[in-house]
Amino acid sequence: MKQEKIVLNLEELIMVEEPYNILQDLEVQDDGSIRATVVNEYIDRDEGGPMGGGECGRHLAILGSIVLAHAYNHKKRHYYLAVHALLSRKSDQVFAAEELLLTAKPTLMEKRKGTVYGELLSADNEVIFTAEVEYLVMSPAVFTKFYGKYQVDTPVHNGVSPYINRRHLSDITLNGERATGEFGIVQASECEGHFRNYPALPVALIGNLFGELGFALFKHNVPGFKRIISPRTSIRAYRLAFTGEHVRFVGRISKYISDDTIQVTAEAKVGDEIVSNVEFELRGVNP
């Protein structure tokens, strides 16, 4: 297949920058999809690799926003807010891999919303995850209209990526099949690259934190497995959680699917407002 090697100035296309965006080697394919590589920089100690579900969602959502920006042929930067994602793990095999492949293509394009289909692949092109991601597309003017009160004057520049050294949930409390956890107040330093002057906790990181709560529930109620994988995830984001806001998590086991698999339902809240919710499966494996 003919490939067009392109150099994308991401600052002119999307609002997500380094260190949150670490995609490399972008290539446009004949069918309008874009292919990229990514170095796996984070995985939870309880989750089976080669990449965790939340981390996969991070990279495919970013690639999806680039795909939409390229397809729309926008001349100025826009915000592509991932509002819903369906993530499916296609392989139960657990292994380690530093670099992985991604591909994504648009499946729906309207004036203010779009949908992308993406895949995460191993070095030998085995599909590990698939994802369908829905976006709201906002110009800077529209985004500022909604979120202008959260603007900060000076962007943060960390010495070490906050996406490698992450803050975990604290005060996880287990009560049978229910759990709560505290993330606390979002710091601007934890949101570098997402977004400039409007630092917000990435939805993919919220997904990682949902995972932490779910792993605690799984180990408490279904012991005996070395690692946990997530065969299916459906996550929705209702709004962004910005710097200075206090985020907490509540979750429960909503179904026992089999002896090694449960379904978890959880919510992330700022005060009494739900900013994101999720329904995902967790399966124990002994690699």
PDB file of C-alpha atoms in Angstrom:
ATOM      1  CA  MET A   1       0.000   0.000   0.000  1.00  0.00           C
ATOM      2  CA  LYS A   2       1.295   3.402  -0.945  1.00  0.00           C
ATOM      3  CA  GLN A   3       2.190   5.536   2.048  1.00  0.00           C
ATOM      4  CA  GLU A   4       2.635   9.267   2.311  1.00  0.00           C
ATOM      5  CA  LYS A   5       5.179  10.233   4.940  1.00  0.00           C
ATOM      6  CA  ILE A   6       4.021  13.463   6.556  1.00  0.00           C
ATOM      7  CA  VAL A   7       5.334  15.827   9.145  1.00  0.00           C
ATOM      8  CA  LEU A   8       2.447  17.111  11.204  1.00  0.00           C
ATOM      9  CA  ASN A   9       2.817  20.244  13.258  1.00  0.00           C
ATOM     10  CA  LEU A  10       0.537  19.007  16.004  1.00  0.00           C
ATOM     11  CA  GLU A  11       0.258  22.446  17.602  1.00  0.00           C
ATOM     12  CA  GLU A  12      -1.566  23.582  14.487  1.00  0.00           C
ATOM     13  CA  LEU A  13      -3.984  20.647  14.485  1.00  0.00           C
ATOM     14  CA  ILE A  14      -4.887  19.612  18.023  1.00  0.00           C
ATOM     15  CA  MET A  15      -4.588  21.015  21.528  1.00  0.00           C
ATOM     16  CA  VAL A  16      -2.828  17.973  23.015  1.00  0.00           C
ATOM     17  CA  GLU A  17       0.959  18.291  23.218  1.00  0.00           C
ATOM     18  CA  GLU A  18       3.956  16.612  24.802  1.00  0.00           C
ATOM     19  CA  PRO A  19       4.360  15.008  27.258  1.00  0.00           C
ATOM     20  CA  TYR A  20       0.771  13.747  27.049  1.00  0.00           C
ATOM     21  CA  ASN A  21       1.065  13.185  23.311  1.00  0.00           C
ATOM     22  CA  ILE A  22       4.040  10.905  22.634  1.00  0.00           C
ATOM     23  CA  LEU A  23       2.998   9.457  19.271  1.00  0.00           C
ATOM     24  CA  GLN A  24       5.758   9.051  16.713  1.00  0.00           C
ATOM     25  CA  ASP A  25       6.238   8.169  13.020  1.00  0.00           C
ATOM     26  CA  LEU A  26       2.850   9.336  11.759  1.00  0.00           C
ATOM     27  CA  GLU A  27       1.977   8.005   8.292  1.00  0.00           C
ATOM     28  CA  VAL A  28      -1.175   8.632   6.248  1.00  0.00           C
ATOM     29  CA  GLN A  29      -2.533   5.540   4.479  1.00  0.00           C
ATOM     30  CA  ASP A  30      -4.483   5.386   1.219  1.00  0.00           C
ATOM     31  CA  ASP A  31      -7.783   4.764   3.019  1.00  0.00           C
ATOM     32  CA  GLY A  32      -7.449   7.954   5.094  1.00  0.00           C
ATOM     33  CA  SER A  33      -6.262   6.202   8.216  1.00  0.00           C
ATOM     34  CA  ILE A  34      -3.124   7.272  10.047  1.00  0.00           C
ATOM     35  CA  ARG A  35      -0.569   4.876  11.488  1.00  0.00           C
ATOM     36  CA  ALA A  36       1.796   5.665  14.360  1.00  0.00           C
ATOM     37  CA  THR A  37       4.136   4.113  16.895  1.00  0.00           C
ATOM     38  CA  VAL A  38       4.219   4.666  20.624  1.00  0.00           C
ATOM     39  CA  VAL A  39       6.572   3.743  23.445  1.00  0.00           C
ATOM     40  CA  ASN A  40       4.766   2.066  26.331  1.00  0.00           C
ATOM     41  CA  GLU A  41       5.673   4.281  29.283  1.00  0.00           C
ATOM     42  CA  TYR A  42       3.184   3.149  31.941  1.00  0.00           C
ATOM     43  CA  ILE A  43       1.305   0.060  33.098  1.00  0.00           C
ATOM     44  CA  ASP A  44      -0.347  -0.675  36.444  1.00  0.00           C
ATOM     45  CA  ARG A  45       1.410  -3.359  38.476  1.00  0.00           C
ATOM     46  CA  ASP A  46      -1.799  -5.434  38.585  1.00  0.00           C
ATOM     47  CA  GLU A  47      -2.642  -5.196  34.872  1.00  0.00           C
ATOM     48  CA  GLY A  48      -1.464  -7.626  32.239  1.00  0.00           C
ATOM     49  CA  GLY A  49       0.491  -6.099  29.359  1.00  0.00           C
ATOM     50  CA  PRO A  50       1.651  -5.313  26.797  1.00  0.00           C
ATOM     51  CA  MET A  51      -0.414  -2.174  27.495  1.00  0.00           C
ATOM     52  CA  GLY A  52      -3.164  -1.314  29.923  1.00  0.00           C
ATOM     53  CA  GLY A  53      -6.651  -0.383  28.808  1.00  0.00           C
ATOM     54  CA  GLY A  54      -6.526   3.196  30.026  1.00  0.00           C
ATOM     55  CA  GLU A  55      -3.127   3.765  28.460  1.00  0.00           C
ATOM     56  CA  CYS A  56      -4.305   2.289  25.179  1.00  0.00           C
ATOM     57  CA  GLY A  57      -7.273   4.640  25.328  1.00  0.00           C
ATOM     58  CA  ARG A  58      -4.889   7.555  25.833  1.00  0.00           C
ATOM     59  CA  HIS A  59      -2.905   6.924  22.669  1.00  0.00           C
ATOM     60  CA  LEU A  60      -5.780   5.883  20.418  1.00  0.00           C
ATOM     61  CA  ALA A  61      -7.844   8.912  21.490  1.00  0.00           C
ATOM     62  CA  ILE A  62      -4.931  11.227  20.659  1.00  0.00           C
ATOM     63  CA  LEU A  63      -4.340   9.521  17.316  1.00  0.00           C
ATOM     64  CA  GLY A  64      -8.073   9.701  16.639  1.00  0.00           C
ATOM     65  CA  SER A  65      -8.087  13.450  17.188  1.00  0.00           C
ATOM     66  CA  ILE A  66      -5.195  13.812  14.729  1.00  0.00           C
ATOM     67  CA  VAL A  67      -7.097  11.671  12.220  1.00  0.00           C
ATOM     68  CA  LEU A  68     -10.158  13.921  12.515  1.00  0.00           C
ATOM     69  CA  ALA A  69      -8.077  17.088  12.273  1.00  0.00           C
ATOM     70  CA  HIS A  70      -6.426  15.759   9.130  1.00  0.00           C
ATOM     71  CA  ALA A  71      -9.744  14.626   7.623  1.00  0.00           C
ATOM     72  CA  TYR A  72     -11.493  17.920   8.396  1.00  0.00           C
ATOM     73  CA  ASN A  73      -8.495  19.742   6.901  1.00  0.00           C
ATOM     74  CA  HIS A  74      -8.675  22.332   9.639  1.00  0.00           C
ATOM     75  CA  LYS A  75      -6.224  25.197   9.185  1.00  0.00           C
ATOM     76  CA  LYS A  76      -6.203  26.153  12.868  1.00  0.00           C
ATOM     77  CA  ARG A  77      -6.059  24.168  16.067  1.00  0.00           C
ATOM     78  CA  HIS A  78      -9.291  22.777  17.484  1.00  0.00           C
ATOM     79  CA  TYR A  79     -10.257  20.876  20.604  1.00  0.00           C
ATOM     80  CA  TYR A  80     -11.264  17.255  20.089  1.00  0.00           C
ATOM     81  CA  LEU A  81     -12.918  16.147  23.311  1.00  0.00           C
ATOM     82  CA  ALA A  82     -13.353  12.387  23.644  1.00  0.00           C
ATOM     83  CA  VAL A  83     -16.805  11.918  25.154  1.00  0.00           C
ATOM     84  CA  HIS A  84     -17.340   8.176  24.729  1.00  0.00           C
ATOM     85  CA  ALA A  85     -15.088   5.218  24.030  1.00  0.00           C
ATOM     86  CA  LEU A  86     -15.716   1.503  23.555  1.00  0.00           C
ATOM     87  CA  LEU A  87     -12.500  -0.430  24.092  1.00  0.00           C
ATOM     88  CA  SER A  88     -12.148  -4.174  23.451  1.00  0.00           C
ATOM     89  CA  ARG A  89      -9.136  -6.327  24.223  1.00  0.00           C
ATOM     90  CA  LYS A  90      -8.784  -8.945  21.484  1.00  0.00           C
ATOM     91  CA  SER A  91      -5.925 -10.959  22.964  1.00  0.00           C
ATOM     92  CA  ASP A  92      -5.652 -12.580  26.399  1.00  0.00           C
ATOM     93  CA  GLN A  93      -1.934 -13.089  25.899  1.00  0.00           C
ATOM     94  CA  VAL A  94       0.118 -11.196  28.471  1.00  0.00           C
ATOM     95  CA  PHE A  95       3.594 -10.091  27.447  1.00  0.00           C
ATOM     96  CA  ALA A  96       5.960  -7.124  27.642  1.00  0.00           C
ATOM     97  CA  ALA A  97       6.580  -4.752  24.746  1.00  0.00           C
ATOM     98  CA  GLU A  98       8.260  -1.369  24.745  1.00  0.00           C
ATOM     99  CA  GLU A  99       7.040  -0.097  21.362  1.00  0.00           C
ATOM    100  CA  LEU A 100       3.616  -0.755  19.846  1.00  0.00           C
ATOM    101  CA  LEU A 101       1.774   0.208  16.665  1.00  0.00           C
ATOM    102  CA  LEU A 102      -1.475   2.140  16.330  1.00  0.00           C
ATOM    103  CA  THR A 103      -3.823   2.877  13.480  1.00  0.00           C
ATOM    104  CA  ALA A 104      -7.014   4.926  13.337  1.00  0.00           C
ATOM    105  CA  LYS A 105      -9.489   6.122  10.715  1.00  0.00           C
ATOM    106  CA  PRO A 106     -12.605   8.334  10.776  1.00  0.00           C
ATOM    107  CA  THR A 107     -15.984   6.598  10.645  1.00  0.00           C
ATOM    108  CA  LEU A 108     -18.273   9.614  11.170  1.00  0.00           C
ATOM    109  CA  MET A 109     -17.674  13.295  10.492  1.00  0.00           C
ATOM    110  CA  GLU A 110     -20.252  15.971  11.264  1.00  0.00           C
ATOM    111  CA  LYS A 111     -19.843  19.683  11.923  1.00  0.00           C
ATOM    112  CA  ARG A 112     -19.290  19.411  15.681  1.00  0.00           C
ATOM    113  CA  LYS A 113     -18.727  15.726  16.296  1.00  0.00           C
ATOM    114  CA  GLY A 114     -16.826  12.805  14.877  1.00  0.00           C
ATOM    115  CA  THR A 115     -16.148   9.127  15.484  1.00  0.00           C
ATOM    116  CA  VAL A 116     -12.936   7.179  14.942  1.00  0.00           C
ATOM    117  CA  TYR A 117     -12.116   3.481  14.848  1.00  0.00           C
ATOM    118  CA  GLY A 118      -8.660   2.524  16.060  1.00  0.00           C
ATOM    119  CA  GLU A 119      -6.465  -0.482  16.737  1.00  0.00           C
ATOM    120  CA  LEU A 120      -3.419  -1.150  18.905  1.00  0.00           C
ATOM    121  CA  LEU A 121      -1.136  -3.765  17.401  1.00  0.00           C
ATOM    122  CA  SER A 122       1.949  -5.688  18.386  1.00  0.00           C
ATOM    123  CA  ALA A 123       5.187  -5.421  16.418  1.00  0.00           C
ATOM    124  CA  ASP A 124       4.043  -8.395  14.291  1.00  0.00           C
ATOM    125  CA  ASN A 125       0.666  -6.717  13.572  1.00  0.00           C
ATOM    126  CA  GLU A 126      -1.435  -8.804  15.978  1.00  0.00           C
ATOM    127  CA  VAL A 127      -4.468  -6.761  17.085  1.00  0.00           C
ATOM    128  CA  ILE A 128      -4.404  -6.349  20.863  1.00  0.00           C
ATOM    129  CA  PHE A 129      -7.094  -3.688  21.360  1.00  0.00           C
ATOM    130  CA  THR A 130      -9.763  -2.105  19.196  1.00  0.00           C
ATOM    131  CA  ALA A 131     -11.519   1.146  20.058  1.00  0.00           C
ATOM    132  CA  GLU A 132     -14.383   3.302  18.862  1.00  0.00           C
ATOM    133  CA  VAL A 133     -14.046   6.872  20.124  1.00  0.00           C
ATOM    134  CA  GLU A 134     -16.622   9.654  19.830  1.00  0.00           C
ATOM    135  CA  TYR A 135     -15.543  13.312  19.945  1.00  0.00           C
ATOM    136  CA  LEU A 136     -17.000  16.750  20.333  1.00  0.00           C
ATOM    137  CA  VAL A 137     -15.145  19.164  18.050  1.00  0.00           C
ATOM    138  CA  MET A 138     -14.747  22.706  19.392  1.00  0.00           C
ATOM    139  CA  SER A 139     -13.030  25.768  18.022  1.00  0.00           C
ATOM    140  CA  PRO A 140     -10.905  27.690  20.545  1.00  0.00           C
ATOM    141  CA  ALA A 141     -13.605  30.370  20.731  1.00  0.00           C
ATOM    142  CA  VAL A 142     -16.339  27.865  21.610  1.00  0.00           C
ATOM    143  CA  PHE A 143     -14.105  26.057  24.107  1.00  0.00           C
ATOM    144  CA  THR A 144     -13.291  29.344  25.842  1.00  0.00           C
ATOM    145  CA  LYS A 145     -16.991  30.191  25.985  1.00  0.00           C
ATOM    146  CA  PHE A 146     -17.647  27.024  27.988  1.00  0.00           C
ATOM    147  CA  TYR A 147     -14.435  26.754  30.022  1.00  0.00           C
ATOM    148  CA  GLY A 148     -12.936  30.254  30.128  1.00  0.00           C
ATOM    149  CA  LYS A 149     -13.154  30.448  33.919  1.00  0.00           C
ATOM    150  CA  TYR A 150     -10.581  27.648  34.192  1.00  0.00           C
ATOM    151  CA  GLN A 151      -7.906  29.470  32.181  1.00  0.00           C
ATOM    152  CA  VAL A 152      -4.448  29.857  33.740  1.00  0.00           C
ATOM    153  CA  ASP A 153      -1.804  32.324  32.616  1.00  0.00           C
ATOM    154  CA  THR A 154       1.348  30.223  32.820  1.00  0.00           C
ATOM    155  CA  PRO A 155       1.515  26.646  31.479  1.00  0.00           C
ATOM    156  CA  VAL A 156       3.398  24.140  33.635  1.00  0.00           C
ATOM    157  CA  HIS A 157       6.593  22.480  32.396  1.00  0.00           C
ATOM    158  CA  ASN A 158       7.607  19.446  34.460  1.00  0.00           C
ATOM    159  CA  GLY A 159      11.097  18.035  34.490  1.00  0.00           C
ATOM    160  CA  VAL A 160       9.658  14.498  34.357  1.00  0.00           C
ATOM    161  CA  SER A 161       6.447  13.561  32.583  1.00  0.00           C
ATOM    162  CA  PRO A 162       3.542  13.312  35.035  1.00  0.00           C
ATOM    163  CA  TYR A 163       2.237  10.465  32.876  1.00  0.00           C
ATOM    164  CA  ILE A 164       5.192   8.292  33.904  1.00  0.00           C
ATOM    165  CA  ASN A 165       5.209   9.276  37.582  1.00  0.00           C
ATOM    166  CA  ARG A 166       1.506   9.315  38.384  1.00  0.00           C
ATOM    167  CA  ARG A 167      -0.503  10.011  41.489  1.00  0.00           C
ATOM    168  CA  HIS A 168      -2.602   7.008  42.439  1.00  0.00           C
ATOM    169  CA  LEU A 169      -5.879   6.762  44.287  1.00  0.00           C
ATOM    170  CA  SER A 170      -5.605   7.130  48.044  1.00  0.00           C
ATOM    171  CA  ASP A 171      -7.892   6.026  50.853  1.00  0.00           C
ATOM    172  CA  ILE A 172      -9.352   3.159  48.848  1.00  0.00           C
ATOM    173  CA  THR A 173     -12.118   1.733  51.028  1.00  0.00           C
ATOM    174  CA  LEU A 174     -13.602  -1.677  50.258  1.00  0.00           C
ATOM    175  CA  ASN A 175     -17.006  -2.689  51.559  1.00  0.00           C
ATOM    176  CA  GLY A 176     -17.801  -6.084  50.093  1.00  0.00           C
ATOM    177  CA  GLU A 177     -18.646  -5.480  46.444  1.00  0.00           C
ATOM    178  CA  ARG A 178     -18.389  -1.684  46.691  1.00  0.00           C
ATOM    179  CA  ALA A 179     -15.367   0.618  46.774  1.00  0.00           C
ATOM    180  CA  THR A 180     -14.489   4.288  47.049  1.00  0.00           C
ATOM    181  CA  GLY A 181     -11.224   6.099  46.422  1.00  0.00           C
ATOM    182  CA  GLU A 182      -9.842   9.626  46.541  1.00  0.00           C
ATOM    183  CA  PHE A 183      -7.775  11.311  43.880  1.00  0.00           C
ATOM    184  CA  GLY A 184      -8.002  14.689  45.550  1.00  0.00           C
ATOM    185  CA  ILE A 185      -7.416  18.114  44.081  1.00  0.00           C
ATOM    186  CA  VAL A 186      -6.207  18.158  40.478  1.00  0.00           C
ATOM    187  CA  GLN A 187      -2.856  19.923  40.147  1.00  0.00           C
ATOM    188  CA  ALA A 188      -1.828  21.786  37.001  1.00  0.00           C
ATOM    189  CA  SER A 189       1.468  19.872  37.034  1.00  0.00           C
ATOM    190  CA  GLU A 190      -0.475  16.623  36.519  1.00  0.00           C
ATOM    191  CA  CYS A 191      -2.076  17.869  33.302  1.00  0.00           C
ATOM    192  CA  GLU A 192       0.911  19.071  31.294  1.00  0.00           C
ATOM    193  CA  GLY A 193       0.135  19.055  27.585  1.00  0.00           C
ATOM    194  CA  HIS A 194      -3.619  18.681  28.235  1.00  0.00           C
ATOM    195  CA  PHE A 195      -4.489  21.481  27.604  1.00  0.00           C
ATOM    196  CA  ARG A 196      -2.232  24.564  27.375  1.00  0.00           C
ATOM    197  CA  ASN A 197      -3.679  27.337  29.577  1.00  0.00           C
ATOM    198  CA  TYR A 198      -6.631  25.062  30.496  1.00  0.00           C
ATOM    199  CA  PRO A 199      -4.990  22.182  32.404  1.00  0.00           C
ATOM    200  CA  ALA A 200      -7.508  19.352  32.755  1.00  0.00           C
ATOM    201  CA  LEU A 201      -7.149  15.771  33.952  1.00  0.00           C
ATOM    202  CA  PRO A 202      -7.152  13.570  30.821  1.00  0.00           C
ATOM    203  CA  VAL A 203     -10.074  11.167  30.536  1.00  0.00           C
ATOM    204  CA  ALA A 204      -7.590   8.355  29.912  1.00  0.00           C
ATOM    205  CA  LEU A 205      -6.028   9.004  33.317  1.00  0.00           C
ATOM    206  CA  ILE A 206      -9.483   8.897  34.836  1.00  0.00           C
ATOM    207  CA  GLY A 207      -9.778   5.546  33.070  1.00  0.00           C
ATOM    208  CA  ASN A 208      -6.551   4.387  34.737  1.00  0.00           C
ATOM    209  CA  LEU A 209      -7.948   5.445  38.105  1.00  0.00           C
ATOM    210  CA  PHE A 210     -11.178   3.551  37.420  1.00  0.00           C
ATOM    211  CA  GLY A 211      -8.901   0.588  36.785  1.00  0.00           C
ATOM    212  CA  GLU A 212      -7.185   0.981  40.156  1.00  0.00           C
ATOM    213  CA  LEU A 213     -10.551   0.915  41.908  1.00  0.00           C
ATOM    214  CA  GLY A 214     -11.676  -2.085  39.860  1.00  0.00           C
ATOM    215  CA  PHE A 215      -8.445  -4.005  40.492  1.00  0.00           C
ATOM    216  CA  ALA A 216      -8.885  -3.504  44.235  1.00  0.00           C
ATOM    217  CA  LEU A 217     -12.448  -4.837  44.003  1.00  0.00           C
ATOM    218  CA  PHE A 218     -11.335  -7.783  41.886  1.00  0.00           C
ATOM    219  CA  LYS A 219      -8.514  -8.836  44.212  1.00  0.00           C
ATOM    220  CA  HIS A 220     -10.780  -8.499  47.240  1.00  0.00           C
ATOM    221  CA  ASN A 221     -13.591 -10.596  45.795  1.00  0.00           C
ATOM    222  CA  VAL A 222     -11.878 -12.877  43.230  1.00  0.00           C
ATOM    223  CA  PRO A 223      -8.418 -13.711  44.647  1.00  0.00           C
ATOM    224  CA  GLY A 224      -5.855 -16.086  43.196  1.00  0.00           C
ATOM    225  CA  PHE A 225      -4.764 -14.406  39.953  1.00  0.00           C
ATOM    226  CA  LYS A 226      -1.384 -12.879  39.157  1.00  0.00           C
ATOM    227  CA  ARG A 227      -2.623 -10.307  36.646  1.00  0.00           C
ATOM    228  CA  ILE A 228      -5.879  -8.706  35.549  1.00  0.00           C
ATOM    229  CA  ILE A 229      -6.940  -7.695  32.044  1.00  0.00           C
ATOM    230  CA  SER A 230      -9.985  -5.786  30.819  1.00  0.00           C
ATOM    231  CA  PRO A 231     -11.771  -7.496  27.901  1.00  0.00           C
ATOM    232  CA  ARG A 232     -14.315  -4.690  27.418  1.00  0.00           C
ATOM    233  CA  THR A 233     -14.678  -1.070  28.552  1.00  0.00           C
ATOM    234  CA  SER A 234     -17.310   1.578  27.902  1.00  0.00           C
ATOM    235  CA  ILE A 235     -16.368   4.987  29.322  1.00  0.00           C
ATOM    236  CA  ARG A 236     -18.184   8.306  29.041  1.00  0.00           C
ATOM    237  CA  ALA A 237     -16.938  11.790  29.874  1.00  0.00           C
ATOM    238  CA  TYR A 238     -19.554  14.419  30.663  1.00  0.00           C
ATOM    239  CA  ARG A 239     -17.138  17.244  31.302  1.00  0.00           C
ATOM    240  CA  LEU A 240     -13.491  17.909  32.065  1.00  0.00           C
ATOM    241  CA  ALA A 241     -12.053  17.955  35.591  1.00  0.00           C
ATOM    242  CA  PHE A 242      -9.882  21.052  35.813  1.00  0.00           C
ATOM    243  CA  THR A 243      -7.072  22.210  38.070  1.00  0.00           C
ATOM    244  CA  GLY A 244      -8.280  22.961  41.585  1.00  0.00           C
ATOM    245  CA  GLU A 245     -11.229  20.571  41.469  1.00  0.00           C
ATOM    246  CA  HIS A 246     -11.490  17.637  43.897  1.00  0.00           C
ATOM    247  CA  VAL A 247     -12.118  14.273  42.223  1.00  0.00           C
ATOM    248  CA  ARG A 248     -13.309  11.142  43.992  1.00  0.00           C
ATOM    249  CA  PHE A 249     -14.317   7.709  42.744  1.00  0.00           C
ATOM    250  CA  VAL A 250     -17.096   5.277  43.655  1.00  0.00           C
ATOM    251  CA  GLY A 251     -17.590   1.832  42.158  1.00  0.00           C
ATOM    252  CA  ARG A 252     -19.178  -1.577  42.594  1.00  0.00           C
ATOM    253  CA  ILE A 253     -19.251  -5.062  41.131  1.00  0.00           C
ATOM    254  CA  SER A 254     -22.380  -5.030  39.004  1.00  0.00           C
ATOM    255  CA  LYS A 255     -22.122  -8.616  37.742  1.00  0.00           C
ATOM    256  CA  TYR A 256     -20.187 -11.848  38.218  1.00  0.00           C
ATOM    257  CA  ILE A 257     -19.755 -13.035  34.645  1.00  0.00           C
ATOM    258  CA  SER A 258     -17.743 -16.213  35.371  1.00  0.00           C
ATOM    259  CA  ASP A 259     -15.319 -17.649  37.902  1.00  0.00           C
ATOM    260  CA  ASP A 260     -12.552 -15.389  36.564  1.00  0.00           C
ATOM    261  CA  THR A 261     -14.464 -12.368  35.217  1.00  0.00           C
ATOM    262  CA  ILE A 262     -16.506  -9.591  36.808  1.00  0.00           C
ATOM    263  CA  GLN A 263     -18.220  -6.455  35.569  1.00  0.00           C
ATOM    264  CA  VAL A 264     -17.538  -3.189  37.387  1.00  0.00           C
ATOM    265  CA  THR A 265     -19.556   0.028  37.235  1.00  0.00           C
ATOM    266  CA  ALA A 266     -17.979   3.231  38.569  1.00  0.00           C
ATOM    267  CA  GLU A 267     -18.263   7.016  38.617  1.00  0.00           C
ATOM    268  CA  ALA A 268     -15.788   9.874  38.965  1.00  0.00           C
ATOM    269  CA  LYS A 269     -17.279  12.884  40.728  1.00  0.00           C
ATOM    270  CA  VAL A 270     -16.488  16.520  41.417  1.00  0.00           C
ATOM    271  CA  GLY A 271     -18.698  17.244  44.392  1.00  0.00           C
ATOM    272  CA  ASP A 272     -22.022  15.615  43.555  1.00  0.00           C
ATOM    273  CA  GLU A 273     -21.519  16.041  39.800  1.00  0.00           C
ATOM    274  CA  ILE A 274     -20.571  13.003  37.731  1.00  0.00           C
ATOM    275  CA  VAL A 275     -17.752  13.967  35.360  1.00  0.00           C
ATOM    276  CA  SER A 276     -17.221  10.454  33.976  1.00  0.00           C
ATOM    277  CA  ASN A 277     -18.640   6.966  34.357  1.00  0.00           C
ATOM    278  CA  VAL A 278     -17.569   3.545  33.193  1.00  0.00           C
ATOM    279  CA  GLU A 279     -18.697  -0.045  32.815  1.00  0.00           C
ATOM    280  CA  PHE A 280     -15.892  -2.521  32.299  1.00  0.00           C
ATOM    281  CA  GLU A 281     -15.063  -6.175  32.588  1.00  0.00           C
ATOM    282  CA  LEU A 282     -12.079  -7.504  34.515  1.00  0.00           C
ATOM    283  CA  ARG A 283     -10.645 -10.986  34.001  1.00  0.00           C
ATOM    284  CA  GLY A 284      -8.009 -12.717  36.074  1.00  0.00           C
ATOM    285  CA  VAL A 285      -5.106 -14.394  34.274  1.00  0.00           C
ATOM    286  CA  ASN A 286      -2.080 -16.388  35.387  1.00  0.00           C
ATOM    287  CA  PRO A 287       0.528 -15.812  32.702  1.00  0.00           C
TER     288      PRO A 287
END
